[in-house]
CSV table of C-alpha atoms in Angstrom, one decimal:
chain,number,residue,atom,x,y,z
X,19,UNK,CA,0.0,0.0,0.0
X,20,UNK,CA,2.3,2.7,1.2
X,21,UNK,CA,4.8,2.7,-1.6
X,22,UNK,CA,8.5,2.4,-0.7
X,23,UNK,CA,9.1,5.7,-2.3
X,24,UNK,CA,7.1,7.4,0.4
X,25,UNK,CA,9.4,6.5,3.0
X,26,UNK,CA,12.4,7.6,1.0
X,27,UNK,CA,10.9,10.9,0.3
X,28,UNK,CA,10.1,11.3,4.0
X,29,UNK,CA,13.6,10.0,5.2
X,30,UNK,CA,15.3,12.5,2.7
X,31,UNK,CA,13.3,15.5,3.9
X,32,UNK,CA,13.7,14.5,7.5
X,33,UNK,CA,17.6,14.4,7.1
X,34,UNK,CA,17.5,17.8,5.5
X,35,UNK,CA,15.1,19.5,7.9
X,36,UNK,CA,16.2,18.0,11.2
X,37,UNK,CA,19.9,18.7,10.4
X,38,UNK,CA,19.0,22.3,9.6
X,39,UNK,CA,17.1,22.7,12.7
X,40,UNK,CA,19.4,20.7,15.3
X,41,UNK,CA,22.7,21.5,14.0
X,42,UNK,CA,24.6,24.3,15.7
X,43,UNK,CA,27.9,25.9,14.7
X,44,UNK,CA,29.9,24.2,17.6
X,45,UNK,CA,31.6,20.9,17.0
X,46,UNK,CA,28.9,19.1,19.0
X,47,UNK,CA,26.5,20.3,16.6
X,48,UNK,CA,26.9,17.4,13.9
X,49,UNK,CA,26.8,14.8,16.8
X,50,UNK,CA,23.5,16.3,18.2
X,51,UNK,CA,21.5,15.8,15.0
X,52,UNK,CA,22.8,12.5,14.1
X,53,UNK,CA,21.8,11.2,17.5
X,54,UNK,CA,18.4,12.7,16.9
X,55,UNK,CA,18.2,10.7,13.6
X,56,UNK,CA,19.4,7.7,15.4
X,57,UNK,CA,17.1,7.8,18.1
X,58,UNK,CA,14.2,8.1,15.9
X,59,UNK,CA,15.3,5.0,13.9
X,60,UNK,CA,15.7,3.2,17.2
X,61,UNK,CA,12.3,3.8,18.1
X,62,UNK,CA,10.8,2.7,14.6
X,63,UNK,CA,13.2,-0.5,14.9
X,64,UNK,CA,11.6,-1.3,18.1
X,65,UNK,CA,8.1,-0.8,16.7
X,66,UNK,CA,8.9,-2.8,13.6
X,67,UNK,CA,10.5,-5.6,15.8
X,68,UNK,CA,7.4,-5.8,18.0
X,69,UNK,CA,5.2,-6.4,14.9
X,70,UNK,CA,7.2,-9.5,13.8
X,71,UNK,CA,5.2,-12.6,13.7
X,72,UNK,CA,6.2,-14.8,16.8
X,73,UNK,CA,7.1,-17.7,14.5
X,74,UNK,CA,9.8,-15.8,12.6
X,75,UNK,CA,11.6,-15.3,16.0
X,76,UNK,CA,12.7,-18.7,16.6
X,77,UNK,CA,16.3,-18.2,16.4
X,78,UNK,CA,18.9,-20.7,17.8
X,79,UNK,CA,22.0,-18.5,17.7
X,80,UNK,CA,22.9,-14.8,17.5
X,81,UNK,CA,24.2,-15.3,14.1
X,82,UNK,CA,20.7,-16.3,12.9
X,83,UNK,CA,19.5,-13.0,14.1
X,84,UNK,CA,22.0,-11.2,12.1
X,85,UNK,CA,21.2,-13.3,9.0
X,86,UNK,CA,17.5,-12.5,9.5
X,87,UNK,CA,18.5,-8.8,9.5
X,88,UNK,CA,20.5,-9.0,6.5
X,89,UNK,CA,17.7,-11.0,4.6
X,90,UNK,CA,14.3,-10.6,5.7
X,91,UNK,CA,14.3,-7.4,7.4
X,92,UNK,CA,16.4,-5.7,4.7
X,93,UNK,CA,14.3,-6.9,1.9
X,94,UNK,CA,11.0,-5.9,3.8
X,95,UNK,CA,12.4,-2.3,4.4
X,96,UNK,CA,14.6,-1.9,1.2
X,97,UNK,CA,13.5,-4.4,-1.3
X,98,UNK,CA,17.0,-6.0,-1.3
X,99,UNK,CA,19.2,-8.1,0.7
X,100,UNK,CA,22.3,-7.2,2.3
X,101,UNK,CA,25.0,-8.0,0.1
X,102,UNK,CA,27.5,-9.4,2.8
X,103,UNK,CA,27.9,-10.4,6.3
X,104,UNK,CA,31.0,-10.9,8.0
X,105,UNK,CA,32.0,-11.6,11.6
X,106,UNK,CA,35.0,-12.1,13.8
X,107,UNK,CA,32.7,-14.6,16.0
X,108,UNK,CA,33.3,-12.4,19.0
X,109,UNK,CA,30.3,-10.4,18.8
X,110,UNK,CA,31.3,-8.0,16.0
X,111,UNK,CA,29.4,-8.0,12.7
X,112,UNK,CA,29.8,-6.1,9.6
X,113,UNK,CA,26.9,-5.9,7.3
X,114,UNK,CA,27.8,-4.5,3.7
X,115,UNK,CA,25.3,-3.0,1.2
X,116,UNK,CA,26.8,-2.5,-2.2
X,117,UNK,CA,24.0,-0.3,-3.1
X,118,UNK,CA,22.1,1.3,-0.2
X,119,UNK,CA,18.9,2.8,-1.4
X,120,UNK,CA,19.0,5.6,0.7
X,121,UNK,CA,22.4,6.4,-0.8
X,122,UNK,CA,21.5,5.8,-4.4
X,123,UNK,CA,20.0,9.1,-5.3
X,124,UNK,CA,23.2,10.8,-4.4
X,125,UNK,CA,26.1,10.6,-6.9
X,126,UNK,CA,28.3,7.6,-6.7
X,127,UNK,CA,31.9,7.7,-5.9
X,128,UNK,CA,33.7,10.1,-3.7
X,129,UNK,CA,31.4,13.1,-4.0
X,130,UNK,CA,29.2,13.9,-1.3
X,131,UNK,CA,31.0,11.6,1.0
X,132,UNK,CA,30.7,14.2,3.9
X,133,UNK,CA,27.0,14.2,3.7
X,134,UNK,CA,26.6,10.3,3.8
X,135,UNK,CA,26.6,9.8,7.5
X,136,UNK,CA,23.4,11.9,7.9
X,137,UNK,CA,21.7,9.3,5.6
X,138,UNK,CA,22.9,6.5,7.5
X,139,UNK,CA,22.0,7.4,10.9
X,140,UNK,CA,18.4,6.7,11.0
X,141,UNK,CA,19.1,3.0,9.5
X,142,UNK,CA,21.6,2.5,12.3
X,143,UNK,CA,19.1,3.2,14.8
X,144,UNK,CA,16.7,1.1,13.0
X,145,UNK,CA,19.0,-2.0,13.2
X,146,UNK,CA,19.8,-1.2,16.9
X,147,UNK,CA,16.0,-1.1,17.7
X,148,UNK,CA,15.1,-4.3,16.0
X,149,UNK,CA,18.1,-6.1,17.6
X,150,UNK,CA,16.9,-4.5,21.0
X,151,UNK,CA,13.5,-6.2,20.5
X,152,UNK,CA,15.2,-9.5,19.6
X,153,UNK,CA,17.0,-9.3,22.8
X,154,UNK,CA,20.2,-8.1,21.9
X,155,UNK,CA,21.9,-4.9,23.1
X,156,UNK,CA,24.2,-3.4,20.5
X,157,UNK,CA,26.0,-0.3,19.0
X,158,UNK,CA,25.4,0.2,15.5
X,159,UNK,CA,27.7,2.6,13.3
X,160,UNK,CA,28.2,3.0,9.7
X,161,UNK,CA,30.8,3.9,7.4
X,162,UNK,CA,30.9,4.9,3.6
X,163,UNK,CA,34.0,4.6,1.7
X,164,UNK,CA,32.7,5.0,-1.7
X,165,UNK,CA,29.1,5.7,-2.5
X,166,UNK,CA,26.6,3.8,-2.8
X,167,UNK,CA,28.3,1.0,-0.9
X,168,UNK,CA,28.0,1.2,2.8
X,169,UNK,CA,28.8,-0.9,5.8
X,170,UNK,CA,27.1,-1.3,9.1
X,171,UNK,CA,29.1,-2.2,12.0
X,172,UNK,CA,27.1,-4.1,14.7
X,173,UNK,CA,29.0,-4.6,18.1
X,174,UNK,CA,26.9,-6.5,20.5
X,175,UNK,CA,27.1,-5.3,24.1
X,176,UNK,CA,27.5,-8.1,26.6
X,177,UNK,CA,25.6,-7.2,29.9
L,21,UNK,CA,22.6,-28.2,10.0
L,22,UNK,CA,19.3,-27.6,8.8
L,23,UNK,CA,17.8,-24.3,9.3
L,24,UNK,CA,14.9,-24.0,12.0
L,25,UNK,CA,11.8,-23.7,10.0
L,26,UNK,CA,10.2,-20.3,10.6
L,27,UNK,CA,7.4,-18.3,8.9
L,28,UNK,CA,8.5,-15.5,6.6
L,29,UNK,CA,7.5,-12.0,7.9
L,30,UNK,CA,4.9,-10.3,5.7
L,31,UNK,CA,7.3,-7.9,3.7
L,32,UNK,CA,4.4,-5.8,2.4
L,33,UNK,CA,3.1,-4.9,5.8
L,34,UNK,CA,6.4,-4.2,7.2
L,35,UNK,CA,6.9,-1.8,4.3
L,36,UNK,CA,3.8,-0.1,4.8
L,37,UNK,CA,4.4,0.1,8.8
L,38,UNK,CA,7.8,1.5,8.2
L,39,UNK,CA,6.4,4.6,6.4
L,40,UNK,CA,3.6,5.1,9.1
L,41,UNK,CA,6.0,4.4,12.0
L,42,UNK,CA,8.7,6.7,11.0
L,43,UNK,CA,5.9,9.4,10.6
L,44,UNK,CA,4.9,8.8,14.0
L,45,UNK,CA,8.4,9.2,15.3
L,46,UNK,CA,8.9,12.5,13.3
L,47,UNK,CA,5.8,13.9,15.0
L,48,UNK,CA,6.9,12.9,18.4
L,49,UNK,CA,10.4,14.5,17.6
L,50,UNK,CA,8.7,17.7,16.3
L,51,UNK,CA,6.5,17.8,19.6
L,52,UNK,CA,9.6,17.7,21.6
L,53,UNK,CA,11.2,20.6,19.6
L,54,UNK,CA,8.2,22.9,19.5
L,55,UNK,CA,6.0,24.0,22.3
L,56,UNK,CA,3.2,25.2,20.3
L,57,UNK,CA,0.8,23.0,18.1
L,58,UNK,CA,0.8,25.7,15.4
L,59,UNK,CA,4.5,25.5,15.2
L,60,UNK,CA,4.5,21.6,14.8
L,61,UNK,CA,1.7,22.2,12.0
L,62,UNK,CA,3.5,24.7,10.0
L,63,UNK,CA,6.6,22.5,10.3
L,64,UNK,CA,4.7,19.3,8.9
L,65,UNK,CA,3.2,21.4,6.2
L,66,UNK,CA,6.7,22.6,5.1
L,67,UNK,CA,8.3,19.4,5.1
L,68,UNK,CA,5.3,18.0,3.2
L,69,UNK,CA,5.7,20.8,0.7
L,70,UNK,CA,9.3,19.9,0.3
L,71,UNK,CA,8.2,16.3,-0.3
L,72,UNK,CA,5.3,17.1,-2.4
L,73,UNK,CA,7.4,18.9,-5.1
L,74,UNK,CA,9.6,15.7,-5.5
L,75,UNK,CA,6.7,13.3,-5.3
L,76,UNK,CA,4.7,14.7,-8.3
L,77,UNK,CA,7.6,13.7,-10.7
L,78,UNK,CA,7.4,10.1,-9.3
L,79,UNK,CA,3.6,10.2,-9.6
L,80,UNK,CA,3.6,11.3,-13.2
L,81,UNK,CA,6.4,8.8,-14.0
L,82,UNK,CA,4.2,5.9,-12.6
L,83,UNK,CA,0.6,6.9,-13.6
L,84,UNK,CA,-0.8,7.8,-17.1
L,85,UNK,CA,-3.0,10.7,-16.1
L,86,UNK,CA,-4.7,12.2,-19.2
L,87,UNK,CA,-4.9,16.0,-19.7
L,88,UNK,CA,-7.1,17.7,-17.1
L,89,UNK,CA,-9.6,20.4,-18.1
L,90,UNK,CA,-11.0,21.2,-14.6
L,91,UNK,CA,-10.1,21.5,-10.9
L,92,UNK,CA,-12.7,18.9,-10.4
L,93,UNK,CA,-10.6,16.4,-12.4
L,94,UNK,CA,-7.5,16.9,-10.7
L,95,UNK,CA,-9.0,16.7,-7.5
L,96,UNK,CA,-10.3,13.4,-8.6
L,97,UNK,CA,-7.0,12.2,-9.9
L,98,UNK,CA,-5.7,13.1,-6.4
L,99,UNK,CA,-8.2,11.2,-4.6
L,100,UNK,CA,-8.5,8.2,-6.8
L,101,UNK,CA,-4.9,7.8,-8.3
L,102,UNK,CA,-2.5,9.3,-6.0
L,103,UNK,CA,-4.0,8.5,-2.7
L,104,UNK,CA,-4.6,5.0,-3.8
L,105,UNK,CA,-1.0,4.7,-5.3
L,106,UNK,CA,0.9,5.9,-2.3
L,107,UNK,CA,-1.5,5.2,0.8
L,108,UNK,CA,-3.8,2.6,-0.5
L,109,UNK,CA,-7.1,4.6,0.1
L,110,UNK,CA,-9.5,6.5,-1.9
L,111,UNK,CA,-11.1,9.4,-0.2
L,112,UNK,CA,-14.4,10.4,-1.5
L,113,UNK,CA,-14.5,14.1,-3.4
L,114,UNK,CA,-17.1,16.6,-2.8
L,115,UNK,CA,-17.2,20.3,-4.4
L,116,UNK,CA,-18.1,22.9,-1.9
L,117,UNK,CA,-18.8,25.8,-4.1
L,118,UNK,CA,-20.6,26.7,-7.6
L,119,UNK,CA,-17.7,28.1,-9.1
L,120,UNK,CA,-16.0,24.5,-8.5
L,121,UNK,CA,-12.8,25.8,-7.1
L,122,UNK,CA,-13.2,24.4,-3.6
L,123,UNK,CA,-13.2,20.7,-2.9
L,124,UNK,CA,-13.0,18.4,-0.1
L,125,UNK,CA,-11.4,15.0,0.4
L,126,UNK,CA,-13.1,12.7,2.9
L,127,UNK,CA,-10.9,10.2,4.5
L,128,UNK,CA,-12.8,7.2,5.8
L,129,UNK,CA,-9.7,5.2,6.6
L,130,UNK,CA,-6.3,6.8,7.3
L,131,UNK,CA,-3.3,4.7,7.4
L,132,UNK,CA,-1.1,7.4,8.9
L,133,UNK,CA,-3.2,7.1,12.1
L,134,UNK,CA,-3.2,3.3,12.3
L,135,UNK,CA,-1.2,3.4,15.2
L,136,UNK,CA,-2.3,6.5,16.8
L,137,UNK,CA,-5.5,6.3,19.2
L,138,UNK,CA,-5.6,9.8,20.3
L,139,UNK,CA,-3.7,13.1,20.3
L,140,UNK,CA,-0.6,13.4,22.9
L,141,UNK,CA,-1.9,15.2,26.0
L,142,UNK,CA,-1.9,18.7,25.8
L,143,UNK,CA,-1.7,18.7,22.0
L,144,UNK,CA,-5.5,19.3,21.1
L,145,UNK,CA,-4.7,21.8,18.1
L,146,UNK,CA,-2.1,19.4,16.5
L,147,UNK,CA,-3.0,18.4,13.0
L,148,UNK,CA,-1.4,15.2,13.2
L,149,UNK,CA,-1.6,14.5,9.4
L,150,UNK,CA,-0.5,17.9,8.3
L,151,UNK,CA,2.1,16.5,6.2
L,152,UNK,CA,-0.4,15.5,3.7
L,153,UNK,CA,-1.6,19.0,3.3
L,154,UNK,CA,1.9,20.2,2.5
L,155,UNK,CA,2.6,17.2,0.1
L,156,UNK,CA,-0.7,18.2,-2.0
L,157,UNK,CA,0.1,21.7,-2.1
L,158,UNK,CA,3.7,21.1,-3.1
L,159,UNK,CA,2.8,18.6,-5.9
L,160,UNK,CA,0.1,21.2,-7.3
L,161,UNK,CA,2.5,23.9,-7.1
L,162,UNK,CA,4.9,22.0,-9.3
L,163,UNK,CA,2.3,21.7,-12.0
L,164,UNK,CA,1.5,25.6,-11.8
L,165,UNK,CA,-1.5,25.3,-9.6
L,166,UNK,CA,-1.8,27.5,-6.5
L,167,UNK,CA,-3.8,26.0,-3.8
L,168,UNK,CA,-4.7,26.3,-0.2
L,169,UNK,CA,-4.7,23.0,1.5
L,170,UNK,CA,-5.7,22.5,5.0
L,171,UNK,CA,-7.6,20.0,7.5
L,172,UNK,CA,-11.2,21.0,7.8
L,173,UNK,CA,-12.3,18.1,10.1
L,174,UNK,CA,-10.1,15.6,11.8
L,175,UNK,CA,-11.2,12.4,13.5
L,176,UNK,CA,-8.4,12.6,15.9
L,177,UNK,CA,-9.9,15.9,17.4
L,178,UNK,CA,-13.3,14.3,17.6
L,179,UNK,CA,-14.9,15.4,14.5
L,180,UNK,CA,-17.1,12.8,12.7
L,181,UNK,CA,-14.7,12.3,9.7
L,182,UNK,CA,-11.3,13.4,8.5
L,183,UNK,CA,-11.7,16.3,5.7
L,184,UNK,CA,-9.0,17.9,3.7
L,185,UNK,CA,-10.1,21.1,2.0
L,186,UNK,CA,-8.4,22.2,-1.4
L,187,UNK,CA,-9.2,25.5,-2.6
L,188,UNK,CA,-7.7,26.4,-5.9
L,189,UNK,CA,-6.5,30.2,-6.2
L,190,UNK,CA,-5.9,30.8,-9.7
L,191,UNK,CA,-7.8,30.2,-13.0
L,192,UNK,CA,-6.7,27.0,-14.6
L,193,UNK,CA,-5.4,28.4,-18.2
L,194,UNK,CA,-3.1,26.6,-20.3
L,195,UNK,CA,-1.2,24.7,-17.4
L,196,UNK,CA,-2.5,21.4,-17.2
L,197,UNK,CA,-1.1,17.9,-16.1
L,198,UNK,CA,1.5,16.7,-18.6
L,199,UNK,CA,0.5,13.4,-20.1
L,200,UNK,CA,3.5,11.0,-20.0
L,201,UNK,CA,3.9,8.9,-22.9
C-alpha cells in the first residue's frame, strides 16, 4: 500500500530538515542531529520488531538473528538483501550493502562523502532498535568509503 | 545443519508500517522541539511541501494521467489515483462551491493514524497528518497550480470524519497535467 518511495521521500526530507534545525555551529552540532535521527530510527526499529510474527523469531543463535536482519528485514525495508555479512565470531558483525537505496539518489563515488553519515543515522538506529526487541543490546555505526556502498558495524554489548 | 523452519514475515506489511511508524516518530520529535501546536503544524506542512514538489514527478512517471480540463478532474486524480497509489486509500470527493474551485477529500480510513489512538496530552490543536496538506500543495504548485490545502475536520480531534479542503486559487488556463507517453 504505502509505496516504498514514500518512506524514501520522507527520510530525505527528515535528514534535510532535522539537520538544519538541530545543528549548531559548535563541534558538537553534528553529533546532536545524528543522534536525533538515530534515536528516531531506534524507536521505529523497536516498533517494527514488535510487529514481527512470533514464528519468525525462533532463532537458535545470535548469528541467525543477524542473518535475519540481512535477509528478511532488509528485503522488507529496502526491497533487497544485504550483500554481505562478516563476523569475527566475537560479537562484531559487518553488514555491507553495495548499493544502499538511501544513498543511491546521491552521486556515486567520492562526491558527497561528507553528507553520507546523515543518510545512515536513521538506519543505524533502526538496526539497533530491531536487535533490541530481539533481545540483543548493540552499538551500530556505519561507514562509507565510496557511495553507494556502505557498511554497518554491529557490536554486541554483553551485559 | 538444517535451518530451523520459520514463517517469513509479511514484507509488504513491514514496508507499509515503516512509513507510518517513521511518520509517528517524526511527529513525536517535532512535539519535543516545538511547544506550540501551530509550530508543529507549520513545520509538518513545510516538510510536506518539500516532499510534494519531488513526489509529483514520481507520481507522473508511474501513472498515465490524461490531460485535465478542470479543478474537479484534478481533485479526482488526487483522490482516486495518487492517494490510492501511495496510501492505498480512496477518499471521496465533494465540491463545496458553485464556481468549482473548492473541494473536500473525505478520508474514511487513514493509514497514517493506524497506531494513533488519540492526540498526545496537551496537543489538542495538533494536525497530526498535516504533512499530507503540504504534499498536496507542493505537488500542485509544481504543475503550476496554486492552492490552499488544510484540514477542515479531523477524527483525532473528535470530528465525525477527517476532511482535507483544497481551494484552488488561480484560474486554470493553459497549465494542465502533462501526459506521460
